[in-house]
PDB file of C-alpha atoms in Angstrom:
ATOM      1  CA  MET P   1     139.264 125.963 140.714  1.00 47.00           C
ATOM      2  CA  SER P   2     140.867 128.935 139.012  1.00 61.00           C
ATOM      3  CA  GLY P   3     139.690 132.504 139.388  1.00 69.00           C
ATOM      4  CA  ARG P   4     138.505 132.566 135.776  1.00 70.00           C
ATOM      5  CA  VAL P   5     136.417 129.399 136.246  1.00 64.00           C
ATOM      6  CA  ASP P   6     134.879 130.857 139.407  1.00 86.00           C
ATOM      7  CA  GLU P   7     134.071 134.072 137.570  1.00 91.00           C
ATOM      8  CA  ASP P   8     132.510 132.256 134.599  1.00 92.00           C
ATOM      9  CA  LEU P   9     130.394 130.091 136.890  1.00 94.00           C
ATOM     10  CA  GLU P  10     129.358 133.081 138.994  1.00 94.00           C
ATOM     11  CA  ASN P  11     128.369 135.056 135.893  1.00 93.00           C
ATOM     12  CA  GLU P  12     126.233 132.198 134.621  1.00 93.00           C
ATOM     13  CA  TRP P  13     124.687 131.649 138.069  1.00 95.00           C
ATOM     14  CA  PHE P  14     123.691 135.321 138.016  1.00 95.00           C
ATOM     15  CA  ALA P  15     122.227 134.980 134.501  1.00 94.00           C
ATOM     16  CA  VAL P  16     120.093 132.010 135.589  1.00 96.00           C
ATOM     17  CA  ARG P  17     119.059 133.414 138.965  1.00 96.00           C
ATOM     18  CA  TYR P  18     117.899 136.733 137.524  1.00 94.00           C
ATOM     19  CA  SER P  19     116.643 135.429 134.200  1.00 92.00           C
ATOM     20  CA  GLY P  20     113.255 136.464 132.929  1.00 89.00           C
ATOM     21  CA  GLU P  21     110.193 134.263 132.804  1.00 90.00           C
ATOM     22  CA  THR P  22     111.977 131.110 131.636  1.00 94.00           C
ATOM     23  CA  PRO P  23     114.590 130.036 134.194  1.00 97.00           C
ATOM     24  CA  GLU P  24     114.925 126.530 132.782  1.00 96.00           C
ATOM     25  CA  ILE P  25     115.917 127.860 129.371  1.00 97.00           C
ATOM     26  CA  ALA P  26     118.426 130.170 131.046  1.00 97.00           C
ATOM     27  CA  LEU P  27     119.822 127.166 132.933  1.00 98.00           C
ATOM     28  CA  TYR P  28     120.336 125.115 129.770  1.00 98.00           C
ATOM     29  CA  SER P  29     121.843 128.120 127.980  1.00 98.00           C
ATOM     30  CA  SER P  30     124.303 128.638 130.819  1.00 98.00           C
ATOM     31  CA  ILE P  31     125.272 124.978 130.939  1.00 98.00           C
ATOM     32  CA  TYR P  32     125.793 124.998 127.180  1.00 98.00           C
ATOM     33  CA  PHE P  33     127.905 128.150 127.354  1.00 98.00           C
ATOM     34  CA  LEU P  34     130.040 126.818 130.200  1.00 98.00           C
ATOM     35  CA  THR P  35     130.587 123.344 128.741  1.00 98.00           C
ATOM     36  CA  GLU P  36     130.223 123.362 124.952  1.00 97.00           C
ATOM     37  CA  ALA P  37     129.999 126.811 123.355  1.00 96.00           C
ATOM     38  CA  GLU P  38     132.779 127.748 120.981  1.00 96.00           C
ATOM     39  CA  ASP P  39     133.273 131.040 122.829  1.00 95.00           C
ATOM     40  CA  GLY P  40     132.744 129.492 126.275  1.00 94.00           C
ATOM     41  CA  PRO P  41     135.278 128.179 128.787  1.00 96.00           C
ATOM     42  CA  LYS P  42     134.534 124.499 127.920  1.00 95.00           C
ATOM     43  CA  MET P  43     134.397 123.522 131.583  1.00 95.00           C
ATOM     44  CA  CYS P  44     133.734 120.085 132.967  1.00 96.00           C
ATOM     45  CA  LEU P  45     131.135 120.945 135.605  1.00 96.00           C
ATOM     46  CA  SER P  46     131.109 119.052 138.881  1.00 97.00           C
ATOM     47  CA  GLU P  47     127.863 117.851 140.458  1.00 97.00           C
ATOM     48  CA  ASP P  48     128.123 120.725 142.945  1.00 97.00           C
ATOM     49  CA  GLN P  49     128.456 123.240 140.125  1.00 97.00           C
ATOM     50  CA  TYR P  50     125.443 121.765 138.313  1.00 97.00           C
ATOM     51  CA  ALA P  51     123.504 121.844 141.588  1.00 97.00           C
ATOM     52  CA  LEU P  52     124.396 125.499 142.092  1.00 97.00           C
ATOM     53  CA  LEU P  53     122.980 126.412 138.676  1.00 98.00           C
ATOM     54  CA  LYS P  54     119.858 124.253 139.152  1.00 98.00           C
ATOM     55  CA  GLU P  55     119.195 125.906 142.496  1.00 97.00           C
ATOM     56  CA  ALA P  56     119.471 129.334 140.847  1.00 98.00           C
ATOM     57  CA  ALA P  57     116.768 128.310 138.351  1.00 98.00           C
ATOM     58  CA  ARG P  58     114.600 126.898 141.123  1.00 97.00           C
ATOM     59  CA  GLU P  59     114.890 130.109 143.140  1.00 98.00           C
ATOM     60  CA  ARG P  60     113.993 132.177 140.080  1.00 98.00           C
ATOM     61  CA  TYR P  61     110.871 130.054 139.526  1.00 98.00           C
ATOM     62  CA  ARG P  62     109.889 130.561 143.154  1.00 98.00           C
ATOM     63  CA  GLU P  63     110.382 134.300 142.851  1.00 98.00           C
ATOM     64  CA  ILE P  64     108.213 134.714 139.760  1.00 97.00           C
ATOM     65  CA  ILE P  65     105.477 132.441 141.139  1.00 98.00           C
ATOM     66  CA  LEU P  66     105.245 134.426 144.372  1.00 98.00           C
ATOM     67  CA  ARG P  67     105.580 137.782 142.584  1.00 98.00           C
ATOM     68  CA  ASP P  68     102.193 137.314 140.955  1.00 97.00           C
ATOM     69  CA  LEU P  69     100.557 136.350 144.254  1.00 98.00           C
ATOM     70  CA  GLN P  70     101.637 139.507 146.068  1.00 98.00           C
ATOM     71  CA  PRO P  71      98.783 142.032 146.278  1.00 97.00           C
ATOM     72  CA  GLU P  72     101.212 144.954 146.340  1.00 97.00           C
ATOM     73  CA  ASN P  73     102.357 144.011 142.823  1.00 97.00           C
ATOM     74  CA  ARG P  74      98.891 144.133 141.211  1.00 95.00           C
ATOM     75  CA  ASP P  75      99.315 147.646 139.843  1.00 93.00           C
ATOM     76  CA  LYS P  76     102.967 147.302 138.828  1.00 95.00           C
ATOM     77  CA  ALA P  77     104.353 146.583 135.378  1.00 94.00           C
ATOM     78  CA  ILE P  78     105.989 143.366 136.644  1.00 93.00           C
ATOM     79  CA  TYR P  79     102.613 141.858 137.572  1.00 95.00           C
ATOM     80  CA  ARG P  80     101.339 139.079 135.292  1.00 95.00           C
ATOM     81  CA  GLY P  81      98.406 137.812 137.365  1.00 96.00           C
ATOM     82  CA  VAL P  82      97.324 134.666 139.151  1.00 98.00           C
ATOM     83  CA  LYS P  83      97.048 132.821 135.849  1.00 98.00           C
ATOM     84  CA  ARG P  84     100.776 133.340 135.291  1.00 98.00           C
ATOM     85  CA  SER P  85     101.497 131.970 138.786  1.00 98.00           C
ATOM     86  CA  ILE P  86      99.476 128.887 137.905  1.00 99.00           C
ATOM     87  CA  ILE P  87     101.386 128.424 134.645  1.00 98.00           C
ATOM     88  CA  ASN P  88     104.756 129.018 136.296  1.00 98.00           C
ATOM     89  CA  PHE P  89     103.935 126.637 139.141  1.00 98.00           C
ATOM     90  CA  LYS P  90     103.223 123.889 136.591  1.00 98.00           C
ATOM     91  CA  ARG P  91     106.532 124.683 134.883  1.00 98.00           C
ATOM     92  CA  TYR P  92     108.266 124.646 138.267  1.00 98.00           C
ATOM     93  CA  GLU P  93     106.890 121.193 139.078  1.00 98.00           C
ATOM     94  CA  CYS P  94     107.967 119.840 135.677  1.00 97.00           C
ATOM     95  CA  PHE P  95     111.406 121.398 136.085  1.00 98.00           C
ATOM     96  CA  CYS P  96     111.827 119.871 139.541  1.00 97.00           C
ATOM     97  CA  ARG P  97     110.708 116.475 138.261  1.00 97.00           C
ATOM     98  CA  ARG P  98     113.192 116.595 135.346  1.00 96.00           C
ATOM     99  CA  GLN P  99     116.014 117.756 137.609  1.00 96.00           C
ATOM    100  CA  LEU P 100     115.133 115.326 140.430  1.00 95.00           C
ATOM    101  CA  LEU P 101     114.481 118.208 142.834  1.00 95.00           C
ATOM    102  CA  ASP P 102     111.828 118.328 145.545  1.00 94.00           C
ATOM    103  CA  SER P 103     108.910 120.597 144.644  1.00 93.00           C
ATOM    104  CA  GLN P 104     106.722 119.688 147.632  1.00 94.00           C
ATOM    105  CA  ASP P 105     108.437 121.970 150.128  1.00 93.00           C
ATOM    106  CA  PHE P 106     107.331 125.065 148.205  1.00 98.00           C
ATOM    107  CA  LYS P 107     103.602 124.250 148.177  1.00 98.00           C
ATOM    108  CA  ALA P 108     102.925 125.532 151.698  1.00 97.00           C
ATOM    109  CA  GLU P 109     104.537 128.869 150.871  1.00 98.00           C
ATOM    110  CA  VAL P 110     102.466 129.187 147.693  1.00 99.00           C
ATOM    111  CA  ALA P 111      99.294 128.208 149.571  1.00 98.00           C
ATOM    112  CA  ALA P 112      99.933 130.899 152.198  1.00 98.00           C
ATOM    113  CA  ALA P 113     100.616 133.518 149.519  1.00 99.00           C
ATOM    114  CA  LEU P 114      97.474 132.519 147.612  1.00 99.00           C
ATOM    115  CA  LEU P 115      95.355 132.685 150.771  1.00 98.00           C
ATOM    116  CA  PHE P 116      96.645 136.168 151.583  1.00 98.00           C
ATOM    117  CA  PHE P 117      96.134 137.284 147.976  1.00 98.00           C
ATOM    118  CA  LEU P 118      92.536 136.008 147.892  1.00 98.00           C
ATOM    119  CA  ALA P 119      91.733 137.606 151.248  1.00 97.00           C
ATOM    120  CA  THR P 120      93.175 140.945 150.144  1.00 97.00           C
ATOM    121  CA  GLU P 121      91.396 140.743 146.795  1.00 96.00           C
ATOM    122  CA  SER P 122      88.074 139.843 148.457  1.00 97.00           C
ATOM    123  CA  VAL P 123      88.246 142.713 150.930  1.00 96.00           C
ATOM    124  CA  GLY P 124      89.366 145.248 148.325  1.00 95.00           C
ATOM    125  CA  THR P 125      86.622 144.393 145.864  1.00 96.00           C
ATOM    126  CA  ALA P 126      83.924 144.147 148.567  1.00 95.00           C
ATOM    127  CA  LYS P 127      84.808 147.643 149.792  1.00 95.00           C
ATOM    128  CA  GLY P 128      84.736 148.922 146.218  1.00 93.00           C
ATOM    129  CA  ASP P 129      88.375 149.987 146.421  1.00 90.00           C
ATOM    130  CA  ARG P 130      89.283 148.148 143.251  1.00 93.00           C
ATOM    131  CA  LEU P 131      88.141 145.766 140.545  1.00 95.00           C
ATOM    132  CA  SER P 132      89.263 142.171 140.769  1.00 96.00           C
ATOM    133  CA  SER P 133      92.653 141.433 139.279  1.00 96.00           C
ATOM    134  CA  ILE P 134      92.099 137.664 139.162  1.00 98.00           C
ATOM    135  CA  ASN P 135      92.684 136.776 135.523  1.00 97.00           C
ATOM    136  CA  CYS P 136      91.737 133.101 135.531  1.00 98.00           C
ATOM    137  CA  SER P 137      88.580 131.042 135.792  1.00 98.00           C
ATOM    138  CA  PHE P 138      87.259 129.777 139.111  1.00 98.00           C
ATOM    139  CA  LYS P 139      88.069 126.234 137.987  1.00 98.00           C
ATOM    140  CA  GLU P 140      91.700 127.129 137.269  1.00 98.00           C
ATOM    141  CA  LEU P 141      91.995 128.958 140.587  1.00 98.00           C
ATOM    142  CA  ASN P 142      90.333 126.161 142.528  1.00 98.00           C
ATOM    143  CA  ASP P 143      92.505 123.498 140.877  1.00 98.00           C
ATOM    144  CA  PHE P 144      95.580 125.545 141.792  1.00 99.00           C
ATOM    145  CA  ALA P 145      94.380 125.975 145.387  1.00 98.00           C
ATOM    146  CA  ARG P 146      93.906 122.214 145.643  1.00 98.00           C
ATOM    147  CA  LYS P 147      97.268 121.464 144.055  1.00 98.00           C
ATOM    148  CA  VAL P 148      99.142 123.610 146.584  1.00 98.00           C
ATOM    149  CA  GLY P 149      97.085 122.241 149.475  1.00 97.00           C
ATOM    150  CA  LEU P 150      95.099 125.370 150.315  1.00 97.00           C
ATOM    151  CA  VAL P 151      91.766 123.535 150.041  1.00 95.00           C
ATOM    152  CA  GLU P 152      90.723 119.915 149.787  1.00 94.00           C
ATOM    153  CA  GLY P 153      87.451 120.584 147.991  1.00 92.00           C
ATOM    154  CA  HIS P 154      86.431 124.018 146.736  1.00 95.00           C
ATOM    155  CA  LEU P 155      87.286 127.603 147.446  1.00 97.00           C
ATOM    156  CA  PRO P 156      84.459 129.604 149.045  1.00 96.00           C
ATOM    157  CA  ASN P 157      81.659 130.679 146.698  1.00 95.00           C
ATOM    158  CA  HIS P 158      82.328 134.386 147.276  1.00 94.00           C
ATOM    159  CA  ILE P 159      85.500 133.937 145.188  1.00 97.00           C
ATOM    160  CA  VAL P 160      83.538 132.968 142.049  1.00 97.00           C
ATOM    161  CA  PRO P 161      82.563 136.549 141.033  1.00 96.00           C
ATOM    162  CA  LEU P 162      86.184 137.656 141.364  1.00 97.00           C
ATOM    163  CA  CYS P 163      87.253 135.261 138.627  1.00 97.00           C
ATOM    164  CA  CYS P 164      86.973 135.714 134.892  1.00 91.00           C
ATOM    165  CA  GLY P 165      85.423 133.181 132.570  1.00 70.00           C
TER     166      GLY P 165
END
């Protein structure tokens, strides 16, 4: 591989890995640029090169899903809320299915982050330190908790008042 090819691939990996809220779109844009765009290098990507770009998108999904489950982010501009984690997790699963990637290994990490978030949120609101930042319904939250394996049935009832709708 030439230095220019390495540089082009590295630049596109960076664009995918640190893309905004839509890593899959960034992935397809990068692949298009690298392989077909008039102003692109018109590369013939190997399976390893495709895998590198797919993994960058997968890591970006993981980052944005976990970002919105971190209590320390609740008051920051980057925070989008639990509802956004739910939406992005669904997108992540669809992406993994389309790309033939395993999405199961990430569920335990999401479940642990969600558990910590809910515990922190419960304590903070019970003490009166803050209002709840949970921006989804109890049903949406409970379905998410079940999907990631946090609960088999229902979240505890004391979570209900923290939810909207």
